Amino acid sequence: MKANTTNENPVYACMSLFGRKPLHPMMGLARLDETKISTEQISLGCYLTVFTQNTNTCNHTCDYSEATLIFLPPNGCFSPAFCLSQYGSRYLAAIHPELMHRAASGLKRQHPSFFDYHTDEALHLSLRESDQIRTLFNLMDHELRHSVDNCTETILSHHLQLFFDYVGRYYERQFITREYQNQILLQETEKLIDASIRSGLSKGRNTPTVAQIAGKLDHSPAYLCDLIKSETGKDWKDYLSQKRLDIARSLLCQPEYSAATVAHLLGYADCQLFCRMFKQLTGNTPAEYNSLHLHTSSSYN
């Protein structure tokens, strides 16, 4: 596998695989309908976005099939001929990390989360959506063909921000149209989390990571986190805290489990931390919850 050298522009290295030279060192765009694609593997040093017009790559029967967008981050192993041979008409954008940093400056991460999705978690577009994406590519292409000046990178970064906003909107729409499948995936996620936490109760093991759960579901951690956020409004940390809390509640309903015991079994750093979190989420301390539940149970008896 070929790796970019430290002094090689990653956009140039990437575009050369497709027989193209970029019009700007920070970004390259190409239409690849009839381009001879290299069979060489490369460790990408730039971000890659591929827009394909196709009807045969959808993973769900409820997806649109007019076009597809896939995203690849830097330093991933990339074989153009293998990855793109299944697609028909296609456009490609290679984005330098420095330009991505500028375009994603409003995010709390280096790049939008969908660049960390698996390629089989691609975005499938409707006709209207694909027309909009094509328009945005045309805007970026128009700017790249303009002579370079002090405004070029600013305008390109703004075009990319707009592009990412539309992609985020369309992924949110895809989560909605996949609602039934996502509910099944969420149920499987809950089962795996529950089983993982309960299997470690006797040892006080730490709770599972999103990478561990996502791996068992054949999804990327980034996709699973975004799906959970879309379906529940919670990020992974809050979602996992809620699952741990649910198990804590069930244990505290049993008189043999004290707050200290539950805190240890669920892997909390100390009992005081567990008690604070429990009260924040339920409004009661573990002792109050235990007493209230046992009192309620005895009333029915």
Short mmCIF file of C-alpha atoms in Angstrom, two decimals, residues 1-300:
data_model
loop_
_atom_site.label_atom_id
_atom_site.label_comp_id
_atom_site.label_asym_id
_atom_site.label_seq_id
_atom_site.Cartn_x
_atom_site.Cartn_y
_atom_site.Cartn_z
CA MET A 1 0.00 0.00 0.00
CA LYS A 2 1.30 3.41 -0.94
CA ALA A 3 1.50 6.04 1.81
CA ASN A 4 1.75 9.75 1.22
CA THR A 5 5.16 11.23 1.96
CA THR A 6 5.30 14.07 4.45
CA ASN A 7 6.06 16.68 1.78
CA GLU A 8 3.42 15.53 -0.71
CA ASN A 9 0.18 17.48 -0.97
CA PRO A 10 -2.55 14.93 -0.05
CA VAL A 11 -5.07 16.47 -2.45
CA TYR A 12 -2.65 16.10 -5.38
CA ALA A 13 -1.80 12.53 -4.32
CA CYS A 14 -5.48 11.59 -4.14
CA MET A 15 -6.51 13.24 -7.40
CA SER A 16 -3.61 11.62 -9.26
CA LEU A 17 -5.25 8.24 -8.62
CA PHE A 18 -8.05 9.40 -10.88
CA GLY A 19 -5.87 10.97 -13.54
CA ARG A 20 -6.72 14.48 -12.39
CA LYS A 21 -4.89 17.56 -11.14
CA PRO A 22 -6.67 19.83 -8.66
CA LEU A 23 -7.32 23.47 -9.50
CA HIS A 24 -6.48 24.48 -5.92
CA PRO A 25 -4.02 22.84 -3.47
CA MET A 26 -6.68 22.73 -0.72
CA MET A 27 -9.43 20.99 -2.71
CA GLY A 28 -9.97 18.93 -5.83
CA LEU A 29 -13.18 18.12 -7.71
CA ALA A 30 -13.60 15.64 -10.55
CA ARG A 31 -16.34 13.97 -12.55
CA LEU A 32 -15.33 10.37 -13.01
CA ASP A 33 -17.71 8.94 -15.60
CA GLU A 34 -15.05 7.86 -18.05
CA THR A 35 -11.88 8.28 -16.04
CA LYS A 36 -9.45 5.39 -15.82
CA ILE A 37 -9.28 4.68 -12.10
CA SER A 38 -6.05 3.52 -10.47
CA THR A 39 -5.96 0.07 -8.90
CA GLU A 40 -3.29 1.22 -6.45
CA GLN A 41 -4.12 1.35 -2.75
CA ILE A 42 -3.25 4.51 -0.88
CA SER A 43 -3.39 5.75 2.68
CA LEU A 44 -5.37 8.92 2.19
CA GLY A 45 -4.08 12.14 3.65
CA CYS A 46 -7.22 14.08 2.79
CA TYR A 47 -10.97 13.81 3.22
CA LEU A 48 -12.87 12.22 0.37
CA THR A 49 -16.50 12.62 -0.65
CA VAL A 50 -17.98 10.59 -3.50
CA PHE A 51 -21.35 11.48 -5.04
CA THR A 52 -22.76 8.70 -7.20
CA GLN A 53 -25.88 8.53 -9.33
CA ASN A 54 -27.06 4.98 -9.00
CA THR A 55 -30.02 2.77 -8.15
CA ASN A 56 -28.45 -0.43 -6.81
CA THR A 57 -26.44 0.27 -3.66
CA CYS A 58 -29.15 0.84 -1.02
CA ASN A 59 -29.08 -1.28 2.12
CA HIS A 60 -32.70 -0.68 3.12
CA THR A 61 -35.90 -1.08 1.16
CA CYS A 62 -37.15 2.22 2.60
CA ASP A 63 -34.21 4.23 1.25
CA TYR A 64 -34.22 6.55 -1.73
CA SER A 65 -32.20 5.31 -4.69
CA GLU A 66 -31.59 8.32 -6.92
CA ALA A 67 -28.04 8.94 -5.70
CA THR A 68 -25.60 8.10 -2.91
CA LEU A 69 -23.00 10.02 -0.91
CA ILE A 70 -20.11 8.25 0.79
CA PHE A 71 -17.46 9.85 3.00
CA LEU A 72 -13.92 8.75 3.84
CA PRO A 73 -11.59 10.31 6.45
CA PRO A 74 -7.82 10.73 6.09
CA ASN A 75 -5.43 7.83 6.71
CA GLY A 76 -7.94 5.17 5.78
CA CYS A 77 -6.87 2.47 3.32
CA PHE A 78 -8.47 3.38 0.00
CA SER A 79 -8.55 1.46 -3.27
CA PRO A 80 -10.29 3.61 -5.90
CA ALA A 81 -10.92 0.81 -8.39
CA PHE A 82 -12.40 -1.50 -5.74
CA CYS A 83 -14.45 1.11 -3.87
CA LEU A 84 -15.89 2.85 -6.92
CA SER A 85 -16.27 0.06 -9.47
CA GLN A 86 -19.85 -0.66 -8.37
CA TYR A 87 -20.98 2.90 -9.08
CA GLY A 88 -21.96 4.58 -12.32
CA SER A 89 -21.81 8.33 -12.91
CA ARG A 90 -19.88 9.87 -10.04
CA TYR A 91 -18.31 13.05 -8.71
CA LEU A 92 -15.45 13.17 -6.27
CA ALA A 93 -14.24 15.86 -3.87
CA ALA A 94 -10.85 15.67 -2.14
CA ILE A 95 -10.56 18.07 0.80
CA HIS A 96 -7.30 19.05 2.49
CA PRO A 97 -7.36 18.63 6.32
CA GLU A 98 -6.56 22.32 6.78
CA LEU A 99 -9.56 23.37 4.70
CA MET A 100 -11.72 20.83 6.55
CA HIS A 101 -10.55 22.29 9.87
CA ARG A 102 -11.61 25.74 8.71
CA ALA A 103 -14.98 24.51 7.37
CA ALA A 104 -15.69 22.53 10.56
CA SER A 105 -14.55 25.27 12.94
CA GLY A 106 -18.02 25.51 14.51
CA LEU A 107 -18.05 21.81 15.43
CA LYS A 108 -16.70 20.29 18.63
CA ARG A 109 -14.79 17.74 16.55
CA GLN A 110 -12.28 17.76 13.71
CA HIS A 111 -14.87 16.94 11.06
CA PRO A 112 -18.56 16.05 10.67
CA SER A 113 -19.37 12.66 12.22
CA PHE A 114 -20.48 11.08 8.94
CA PHE A 115 -16.86 10.96 7.80
CA ASP A 116 -16.44 8.25 10.45
CA TYR A 117 -19.36 6.15 9.17
CA HIS A 118 -18.75 2.87 7.39
CA THR A 119 -19.18 3.01 3.61
CA ASP A 120 -22.29 0.80 3.92
CA GLU A 121 -23.82 3.54 6.12
CA ALA A 122 -23.86 5.88 3.14
CA LEU A 123 -26.47 8.56 2.54
CA HIS A 124 -29.10 7.67 -0.09
CA LEU A 125 -30.74 10.64 -1.77
CA SER A 126 -34.03 11.50 -3.41
CA LEU A 127 -34.18 13.26 -6.77
CA ARG A 128 -34.73 16.65 -5.11
CA GLU A 129 -31.89 16.07 -2.64
CA SER A 130 -29.48 14.89 -5.33
CA ASP A 131 -30.26 17.99 -7.41
CA GLN A 132 -29.36 20.14 -4.40
CA ILE A 133 -26.10 18.28 -3.81
CA ARG A 134 -25.21 18.65 -7.48
CA THR A 135 -25.87 22.39 -7.22
CA LEU A 136 -23.51 22.63 -4.25
CA PHE A 137 -20.80 20.73 -6.12
CA ASN A 138 -21.24 23.14 -9.02
CA LEU A 139 -20.83 26.11 -6.66
CA MET A 140 -17.56 24.69 -5.34
CA ASP A 141 -16.38 23.88 -8.87
CA HIS A 142 -17.15 27.44 -9.98
CA GLU A 143 -15.07 28.87 -7.13
CA LEU A 144 -12.19 26.48 -7.81
CA ARG A 145 -12.08 27.70 -11.41
CA HIS A 146 -11.85 31.30 -10.25
CA SER A 147 -8.35 32.76 -10.00
CA VAL A 148 -6.95 32.34 -6.49
CA ASP A 149 -7.19 35.41 -4.25
CA ASN A 150 -7.57 36.25 -0.56
CA CYS A 151 -11.24 35.25 -0.62
CA THR A 152 -10.85 31.81 -2.19
CA GLU A 153 -10.39 29.66 0.91
CA THR A 154 -13.02 31.62 2.84
CA ILE A 155 -15.60 31.08 0.08
CA LEU A 156 -14.66 27.40 -0.28
CA SER A 157 -15.00 26.84 3.47
CA HIS A 158 -18.42 28.52 3.43
CA HIS A 159 -19.52 26.32 0.52
CA LEU A 160 -18.33 23.26 2.45
CA GLN A 161 -20.18 24.36 5.58
CA LEU A 162 -23.37 24.68 3.53
CA PHE A 163 -22.72 21.30 1.96
CA PHE A 164 -22.23 19.68 5.39
CA ASP A 165 -25.42 21.32 6.68
CA TYR A 166 -27.42 19.81 3.83
CA VAL A 167 -25.79 16.41 4.34
CA GLY A 168 -26.66 16.58 8.06
CA ARG A 169 -30.26 17.45 7.18
CA TYR A 170 -30.52 14.56 4.73
CA TYR A 171 -28.99 12.07 7.16
CA GLU A 172 -31.56 13.19 9.74
CA ARG A 173 -34.25 12.57 7.14
CA GLN A 174 -32.78 9.12 6.46
CA PHE A 175 -32.98 8.30 10.16
CA ILE A 176 -36.67 9.24 9.99
CA THR A 177 -37.43 7.14 6.91
CA ARG A 178 -35.59 4.23 8.52
CA GLU A 179 -37.60 4.59 11.74
CA TYR A 180 -38.82 0.99 11.89
CA GLN A 181 -35.36 -0.47 11.24
CA ASN A 182 -33.81 1.99 13.67
CA GLN A 183 -36.19 0.96 16.44
CA ILE A 184 -35.10 -2.64 15.96
CA LEU A 185 -31.44 -1.57 16.03
CA LEU A 186 -32.09 0.47 19.18
CA GLN A 187 -33.71 -2.53 20.85
CA GLU A 188 -30.69 -4.67 19.97
CA THR A 189 -28.43 -1.94 21.36
CA GLU A 190 -30.35 -1.88 24.64
CA LYS A 191 -30.18 -5.68 24.92
CA LEU A 192 -26.43 -5.70 24.36
CA ILE A 193 -25.84 -2.91 26.87
CA ASP A 194 -28.05 -4.60 29.45
CA ALA A 195 -26.37 -7.97 28.93
CA SER A 196 -22.89 -6.43 29.05
CA ILE A 197 -23.57 -4.53 32.27
CA ARG A 198 -25.30 -7.44 34.00
CA SER A 199 -22.57 -9.89 32.98
CA GLY A 200 -20.08 -7.78 34.91
CA LEU A 201 -22.20 -7.20 38.02
CA SER A 202 -20.35 -9.70 40.16
CA LYS A 203 -16.99 -8.18 39.21
CA GLY A 204 -17.84 -4.46 39.25
CA ARG A 205 -16.59 -4.17 35.67
CA ASN A 206 -16.72 -0.93 33.73
CA THR A 207 -19.68 -0.43 31.41
CA PRO A 208 -19.37 -1.14 27.67
CA THR A 209 -17.99 1.38 25.20
CA VAL A 210 -19.84 2.50 22.10
CA ALA A 211 -17.13 0.85 19.98
CA GLN A 212 -17.80 -2.52 21.65
CA ILE A 213 -21.56 -2.29 21.15
CA ALA A 214 -21.34 -0.89 17.60
CA GLY A 215 -18.90 -3.65 16.62
CA LYS A 216 -21.34 -6.35 17.67
CA LEU A 217 -24.03 -4.66 15.57
CA ASP A 218 -21.78 -4.25 12.50
CA HIS A 219 -22.09 -0.48 12.62
CA SER A 220 -19.61 2.33 13.12
CA PRO A 221 -19.55 3.99 16.57
CA ALA A 222 -20.22 7.36 14.92
CA TYR A 223 -23.34 6.11 13.13
CA LEU A 224 -24.69 4.41 16.27
CA CYS A 225 -24.15 7.57 18.35
CA ASP A 226 -25.93 9.72 15.76
CA LEU A 227 -28.80 7.25 15.49
CA ILE A 228 -29.23 7.22 19.29
CA LYS A 229 -29.17 11.03 19.32
CA SER A 230 -31.81 11.13 16.58
CA GLU A 231 -34.09 8.58 18.25
CA THR A 232 -33.70 9.53 21.93
CA GLY A 233 -32.22 13.03 21.99
CA LYS A 234 -29.36 11.73 24.17
CA ASP A 235 -25.67 11.46 23.40
CA TRP A 236 -23.94 8.15 24.12
CA LYS A 237 -22.80 9.18 27.61
CA ASP A 238 -26.30 10.21 28.72
CA TYR A 239 -27.89 7.22 26.99
CA LEU A 240 -25.55 4.79 28.74
CA SER A 241 -26.11 6.58 32.07
CA GLN A 242 -29.84 6.04 31.60
CA LYS A 243 -29.33 2.31 30.95
CA ARG A 244 -27.14 1.98 34.05
CA LEU A 245 -29.76 3.88 36.02
CA ASP A 246 -32.48 1.47 34.86
CA ILE A 247 -30.45 -1.47 36.14
CA ALA A 248 -29.67 0.40 39.38
CA ARG A 249 -33.39 0.95 39.93
CA SER A 250 -34.15 -2.74 39.50
CA LEU A 251 -31.39 -3.70 41.95
CA LEU A 252 -32.43 -1.12 44.55
CA CYS A 253 -35.92 -2.62 44.52
CA GLN A 254 -34.38 -5.65 46.21
CA PRO A 255 -33.69 -5.20 49.96
CA GLU A 256 -30.34 -7.03 49.83
CA TYR A 257 -28.77 -4.35 47.61
CA SER A 258 -27.46 -1.19 49.26
CA ALA A 259 -26.40 1.92 47.39
CA ALA A 260 -22.73 1.08 47.98
CA THR A 261 -23.21 -2.44 46.62
CA VAL A 262 -25.03 -1.23 43.51
CA ALA A 263 -22.41 1.47 42.88
CA HIS A 264 -19.65 -1.15 43.03
CA LEU A 265 -21.48 -3.66 40.85
CA LEU A 266 -22.19 -1.07 38.16
CA GLY A 267 -18.59 0.14 38.06
CA TYR A 268 -19.03 3.65 39.49
CA ALA A 269 -15.85 5.24 40.81
CA ASP A 270 -17.35 5.69 44.28
CA CYS A 271 -20.68 5.55 46.05
CA GLN A 272 -20.99 9.33 46.47
CA LEU A 273 -20.69 9.84 42.72
CA PHE A 274 -23.34 7.20 42.10
CA CYS A 275 -25.68 8.78 44.68
CA ARG A 276 -25.31 12.24 43.12
CA MET A 277 -25.98 10.96 39.61
CA PHE A 278 -28.92 8.86 40.77
CA LYS A 279 -30.54 11.84 42.46
CA GLN A 280 -29.95 14.10 39.47
CA LEU A 281 -31.73 11.63 37.21
CA THR A 282 -34.54 10.45 39.52
CA GLY A 283 -35.03 13.18 42.14
CA ASN A 284 -34.38 10.70 44.96
CA THR A 285 -31.25 9.36 46.60
CA PRO A 286 -30.74 5.58 46.28
CA ALA A 287 -31.70 5.15 49.94
CA GLU A 288 -34.90 7.19 49.45
CA TYR A 289 -35.76 5.25 46.30
CA ASN A 290 -35.11 1.93 48.04
CA SER A 291 -37.21 2.90 51.05
CA LEU A 292 -40.04 4.30 48.91
CA HIS A 293 -40.20 1.22 46.72
CA LEU A 294 -40.06 -1.25 49.61
CA HIS A 295 -42.75 0.72 51.44
CA THR A 296 -44.95 0.72 48.35
CA SER A 297 -44.41 -3.01 47.86
CA SER A 298 -45.27 -3.80 51.49
CA SER A 299 -48.45 -1.72 51.20
CA TYR A 300 -49.75 -3.97 48.44
#
